[in-house]
Coordinates of C-alpha atoms in Angstrom, one line a residue:
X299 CA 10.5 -0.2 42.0
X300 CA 11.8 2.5 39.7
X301 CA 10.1 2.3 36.2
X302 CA 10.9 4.3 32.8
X303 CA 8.9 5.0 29.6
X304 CA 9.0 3.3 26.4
X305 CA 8.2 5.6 23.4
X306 CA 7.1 3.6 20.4
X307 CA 7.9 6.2 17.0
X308 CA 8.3 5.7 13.7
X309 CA 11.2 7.8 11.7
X310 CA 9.9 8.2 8.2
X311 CA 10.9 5.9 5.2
X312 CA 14.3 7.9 4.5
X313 CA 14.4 11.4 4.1
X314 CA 15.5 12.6 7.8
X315 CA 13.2 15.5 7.1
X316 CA 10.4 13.4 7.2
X317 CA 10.3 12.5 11.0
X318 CA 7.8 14.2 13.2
X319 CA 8.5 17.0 15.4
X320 CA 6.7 14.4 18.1
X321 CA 9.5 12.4 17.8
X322 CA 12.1 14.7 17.5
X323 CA 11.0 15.9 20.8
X324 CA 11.3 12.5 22.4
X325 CA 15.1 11.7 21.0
X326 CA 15.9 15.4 22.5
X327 CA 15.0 13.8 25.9
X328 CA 16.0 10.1 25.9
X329 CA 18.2 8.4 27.9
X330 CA 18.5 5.3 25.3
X331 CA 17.4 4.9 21.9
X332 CA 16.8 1.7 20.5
X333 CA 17.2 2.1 16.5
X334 CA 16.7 0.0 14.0
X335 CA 18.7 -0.5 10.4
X336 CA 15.8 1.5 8.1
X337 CA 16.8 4.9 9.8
X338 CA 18.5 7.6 8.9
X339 CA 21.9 8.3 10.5
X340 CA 20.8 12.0 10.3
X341 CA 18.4 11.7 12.1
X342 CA 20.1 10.6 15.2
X343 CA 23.7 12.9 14.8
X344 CA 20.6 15.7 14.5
X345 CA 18.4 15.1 16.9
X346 CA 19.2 12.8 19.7
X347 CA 21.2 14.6 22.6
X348 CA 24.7 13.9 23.4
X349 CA 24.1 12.2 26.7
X350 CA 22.0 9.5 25.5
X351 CA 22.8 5.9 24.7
X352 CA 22.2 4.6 21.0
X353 CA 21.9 1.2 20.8
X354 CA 21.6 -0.5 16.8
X355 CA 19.3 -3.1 16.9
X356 CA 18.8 -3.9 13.3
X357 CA 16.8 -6.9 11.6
X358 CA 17.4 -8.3 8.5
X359 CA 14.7 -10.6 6.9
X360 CA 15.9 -13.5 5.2
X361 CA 19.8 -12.5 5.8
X362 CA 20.1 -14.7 9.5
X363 CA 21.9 -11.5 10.3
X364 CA 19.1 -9.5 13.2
X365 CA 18.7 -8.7 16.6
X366 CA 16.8 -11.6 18.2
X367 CA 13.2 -9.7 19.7
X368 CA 13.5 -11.5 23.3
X369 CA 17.1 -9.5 22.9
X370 CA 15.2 -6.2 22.6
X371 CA 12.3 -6.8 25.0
X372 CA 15.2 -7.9 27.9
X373 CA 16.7 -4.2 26.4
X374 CA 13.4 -2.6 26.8
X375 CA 12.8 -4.6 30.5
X376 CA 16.2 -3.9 31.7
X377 CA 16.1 -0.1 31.0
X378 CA 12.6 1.0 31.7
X379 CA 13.7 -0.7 35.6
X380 CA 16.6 1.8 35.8
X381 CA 13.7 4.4 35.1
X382 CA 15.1 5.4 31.7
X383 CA 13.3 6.8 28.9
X384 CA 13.8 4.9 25.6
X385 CA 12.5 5.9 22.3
X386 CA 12.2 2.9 20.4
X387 CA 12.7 4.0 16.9
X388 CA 11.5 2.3 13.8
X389 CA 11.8 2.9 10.2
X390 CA 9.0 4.3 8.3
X391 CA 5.3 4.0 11.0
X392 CA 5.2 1.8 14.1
X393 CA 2.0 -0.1 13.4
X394 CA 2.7 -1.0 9.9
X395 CA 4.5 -4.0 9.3
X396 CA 6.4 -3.3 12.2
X397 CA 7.1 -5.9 15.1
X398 CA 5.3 -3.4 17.3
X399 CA 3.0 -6.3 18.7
X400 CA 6.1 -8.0 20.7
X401 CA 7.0 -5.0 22.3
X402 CA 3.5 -3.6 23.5
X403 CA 3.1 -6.6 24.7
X404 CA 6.5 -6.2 27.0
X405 CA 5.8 -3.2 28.0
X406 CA 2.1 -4.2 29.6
X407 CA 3.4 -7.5 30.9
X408 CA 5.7 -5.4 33.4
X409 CA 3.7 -2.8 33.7
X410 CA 6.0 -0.4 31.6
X411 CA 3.9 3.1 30.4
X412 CA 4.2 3.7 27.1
X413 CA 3.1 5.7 24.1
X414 CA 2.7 5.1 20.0
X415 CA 4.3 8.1 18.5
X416 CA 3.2 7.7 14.3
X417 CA 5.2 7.9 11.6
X418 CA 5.1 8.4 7.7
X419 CA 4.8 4.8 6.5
X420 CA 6.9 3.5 3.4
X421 CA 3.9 3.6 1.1
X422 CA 3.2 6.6 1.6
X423 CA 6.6 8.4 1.1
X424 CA 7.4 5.9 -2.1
X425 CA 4.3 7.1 -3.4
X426 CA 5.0 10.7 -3.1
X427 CA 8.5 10.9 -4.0
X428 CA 7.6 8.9 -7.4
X429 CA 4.3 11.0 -8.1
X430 CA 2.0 8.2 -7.7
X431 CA -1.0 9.4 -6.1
X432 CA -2.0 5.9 -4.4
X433 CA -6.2 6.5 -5.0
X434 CA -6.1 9.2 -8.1
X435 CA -9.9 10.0 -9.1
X436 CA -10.7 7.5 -11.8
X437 CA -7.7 5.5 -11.1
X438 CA -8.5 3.7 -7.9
X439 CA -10.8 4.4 -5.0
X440 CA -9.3 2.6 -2.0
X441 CA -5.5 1.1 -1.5
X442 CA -4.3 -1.9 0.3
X443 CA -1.1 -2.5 2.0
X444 CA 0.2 -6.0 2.4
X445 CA 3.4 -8.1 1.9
X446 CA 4.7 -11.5 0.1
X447 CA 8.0 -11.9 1.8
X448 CA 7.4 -15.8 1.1
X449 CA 5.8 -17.7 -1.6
X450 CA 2.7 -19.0 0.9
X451 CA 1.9 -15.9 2.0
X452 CA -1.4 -15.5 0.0
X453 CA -3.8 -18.1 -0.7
X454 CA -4.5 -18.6 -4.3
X455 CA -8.1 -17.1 -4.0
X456 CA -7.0 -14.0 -2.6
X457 CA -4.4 -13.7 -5.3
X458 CA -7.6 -14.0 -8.1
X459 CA -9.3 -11.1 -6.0
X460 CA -6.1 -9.5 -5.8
X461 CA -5.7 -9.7 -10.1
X462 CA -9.4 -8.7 -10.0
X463 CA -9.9 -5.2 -7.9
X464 CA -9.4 -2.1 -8.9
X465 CA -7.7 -1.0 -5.6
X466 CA -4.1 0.1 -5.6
X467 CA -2.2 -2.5 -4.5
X468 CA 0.8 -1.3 -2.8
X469 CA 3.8 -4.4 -1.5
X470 CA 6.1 -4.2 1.3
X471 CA 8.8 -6.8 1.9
X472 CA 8.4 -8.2 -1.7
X473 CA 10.9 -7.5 -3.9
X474 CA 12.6 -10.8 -3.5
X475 CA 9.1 -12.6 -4.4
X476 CA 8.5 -10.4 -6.9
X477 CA 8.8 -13.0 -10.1
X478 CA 6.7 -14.8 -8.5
X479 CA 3.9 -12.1 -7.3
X480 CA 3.8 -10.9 -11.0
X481 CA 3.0 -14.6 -12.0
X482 CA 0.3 -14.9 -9.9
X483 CA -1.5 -11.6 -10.6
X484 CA -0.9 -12.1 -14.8
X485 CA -1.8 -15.9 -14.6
X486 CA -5.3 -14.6 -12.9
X487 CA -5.7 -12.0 -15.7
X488 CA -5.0 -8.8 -14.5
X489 CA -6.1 -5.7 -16.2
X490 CA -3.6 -5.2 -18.4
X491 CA -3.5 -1.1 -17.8
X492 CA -2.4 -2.0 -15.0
X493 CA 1.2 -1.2 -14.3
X494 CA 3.9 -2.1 -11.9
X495 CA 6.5 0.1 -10.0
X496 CA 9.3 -0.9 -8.1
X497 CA 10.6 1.7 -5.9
X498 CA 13.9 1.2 -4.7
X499 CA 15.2 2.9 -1.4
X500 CA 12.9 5.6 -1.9
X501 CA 12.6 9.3 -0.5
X502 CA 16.5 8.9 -0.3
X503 CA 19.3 10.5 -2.7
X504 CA 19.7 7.0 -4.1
X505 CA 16.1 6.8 -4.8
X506 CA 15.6 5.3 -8.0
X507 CA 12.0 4.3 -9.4
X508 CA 11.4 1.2 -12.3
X509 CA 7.9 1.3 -13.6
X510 CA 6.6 -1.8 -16.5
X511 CA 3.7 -3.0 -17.3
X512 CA 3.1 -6.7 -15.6
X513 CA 3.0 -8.4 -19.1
X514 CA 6.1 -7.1 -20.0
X515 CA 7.7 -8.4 -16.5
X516 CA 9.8 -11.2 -17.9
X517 CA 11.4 -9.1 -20.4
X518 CA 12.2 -5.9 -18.6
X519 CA 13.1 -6.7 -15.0
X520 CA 13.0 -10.9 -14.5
X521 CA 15.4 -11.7 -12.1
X522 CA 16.5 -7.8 -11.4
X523 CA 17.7 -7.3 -8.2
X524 CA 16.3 -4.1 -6.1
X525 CA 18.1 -2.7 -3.1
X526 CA 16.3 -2.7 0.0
X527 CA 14.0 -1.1 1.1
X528 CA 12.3 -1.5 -1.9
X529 CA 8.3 -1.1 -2.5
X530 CA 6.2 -2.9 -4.9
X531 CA 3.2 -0.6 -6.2
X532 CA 0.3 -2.1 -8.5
X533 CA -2.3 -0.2 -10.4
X534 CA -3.7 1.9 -12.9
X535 CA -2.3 4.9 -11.0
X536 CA 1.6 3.9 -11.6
X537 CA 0.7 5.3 -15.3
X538 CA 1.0 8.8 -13.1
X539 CA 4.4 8.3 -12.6
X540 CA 6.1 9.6 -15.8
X541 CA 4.0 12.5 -15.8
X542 CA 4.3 13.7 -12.5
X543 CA 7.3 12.3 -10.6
X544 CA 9.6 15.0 -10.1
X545 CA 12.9 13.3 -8.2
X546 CA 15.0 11.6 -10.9
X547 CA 16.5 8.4 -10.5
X548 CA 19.9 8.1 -8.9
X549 CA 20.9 5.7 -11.2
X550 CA 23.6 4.3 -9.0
X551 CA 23.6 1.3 -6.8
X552 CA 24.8 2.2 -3.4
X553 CA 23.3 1.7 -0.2
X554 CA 21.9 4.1 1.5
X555 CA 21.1 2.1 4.6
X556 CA 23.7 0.0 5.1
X557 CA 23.2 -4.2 5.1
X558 CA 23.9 -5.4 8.6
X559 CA 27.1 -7.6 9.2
X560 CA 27.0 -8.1 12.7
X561 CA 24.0 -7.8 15.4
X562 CA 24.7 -4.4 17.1
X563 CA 22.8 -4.8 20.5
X564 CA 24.3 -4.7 23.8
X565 CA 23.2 -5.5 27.2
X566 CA 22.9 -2.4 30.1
X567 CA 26.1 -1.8 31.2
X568 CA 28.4 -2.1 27.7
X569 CA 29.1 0.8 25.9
X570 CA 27.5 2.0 22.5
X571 CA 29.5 4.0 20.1
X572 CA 27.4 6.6 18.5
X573 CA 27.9 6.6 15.0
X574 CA 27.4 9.8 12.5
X575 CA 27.4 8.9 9.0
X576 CA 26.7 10.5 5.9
X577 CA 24.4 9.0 3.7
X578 CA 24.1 11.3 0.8

């Protein structure tokens, strides 16, 4: 039987010119791309070719509003047996706190050939676009990237070793949790030179980048709400921030990804509009 290739690539955390010239070569040649919401829309008007179809297949945590994953792997299935390549293209890297897992797994269950395209992860580009060197000399000597997107998450030790290390700590998916992530780590005596940094839709024009100290939480930002993507960052290095950060804040509250209001995937056979929207 006829069989495509599944390309696995990751698009950056925001800035369009932050995708890889591996990738860009792959949307130049696909016959579908599978996107999901934490793109950029510049990225595919710029780089995916005008015969290709673009199919939105957005998740949402927490808003019942996503693209079910047995939707995308029948996508994936269905395609790859018309021998189409599809670039399967994620925000920020594949392999980090992506649902990469589900679709690996598709892909050698029916024998589909693949390849794992990196991409600049959401720490990473947060951490450069507020000048926060994530393991500064004399700051921090290793980093960890994890996520709180529910309250049982982390076990209560691992919060007191959390409160304890000196390693930058750096939270994806968090925001929502975030009252409760600064309670754990100030109720298990953090350092208290130890700051925290919220950075909201960052590496985009609507970047905009709140730094406290954890102590001073409840004041400053209790019950703030942060637009998403947003990435939590916990250290002594967020003290770097006001003297090197050199994007100012947007100030403003628009989206720069838009929230999903309707699941966008369709089945082989229905058409997909391509969108170009401007996002600056």
């Amino acid at each position: 039987s006829i069989i495509g290739k599944l390309i696995l690539a990751g698009a950056g955390p925001g800035d369009p010119d932050l995708v890889t010239l591996k990738t860009v070569k792959w949307l130049r040649r696909a016959d579908v791309v599978m996107v999901d919401r934490l793109v950029s829309e510049e990225i595919l008007s710029e780089h995916v070719n005008s015969h290709s179809q673009i199919i939105y297949v957005g998740k949402q945590c927490r808003r019942g509003i996503s693209t079910p994953q047995q939707q995308i792997n029948k996508l994936i299935v269905e395609y790859a047996r018309q021998g189409k390549l599809i670039v399967r293209l994620k925000g920020g890297d594949v392999s980090i706190f992506s649902n990469i897992l589900d679709e690996l797994q598709t892909a050698v269950e029916h024998n589909i050939p693949y390849e794992i395209v990196p991409g600049i992860t959401a720490a990473l580009g947060a951490a450069a676009y507020a000048g926060i060197p994530l393991t500064a000399r004399d700051h921090a000597t290793s980093v960890r990237f994890l996520t709180c997107y529910k309250k049982d998450i982390i076990s209560e030790a691992y919060w007191q070793e959390l409160a304890r290390t000196d390693d930058t700590l750096v939270f994806y998916m968090s925001s929502e949790t975030l009252d409760m992530l600064v309670e754990k780590l100030t109720f298990y005596k953090i350092d208290e030179s130890k700051k925290l940094a919220i950075a909201e839709q960052a590496t985009t024009p609507l970047q905009n980048i709140f730094t406290c100290s954890l102590y001073n939480y409840n004041i400053e930002a209790k019950g703030k709400t942060f637009l998403s993507p947003s990435l939590v960052i916990v250290g002594k290095v967020v003290a770097l921030h006001g003297l090197f950060k050199w994007q100012q804040n947007s100030g403003n509250g628009l989206h720069y990804f838009e929230p999903l209001t309707a699941t966008v995937a369709s089945l082989p056979g229905n058409s997909t509009k391509r969108k170009h929207v401007s996002r600056a």
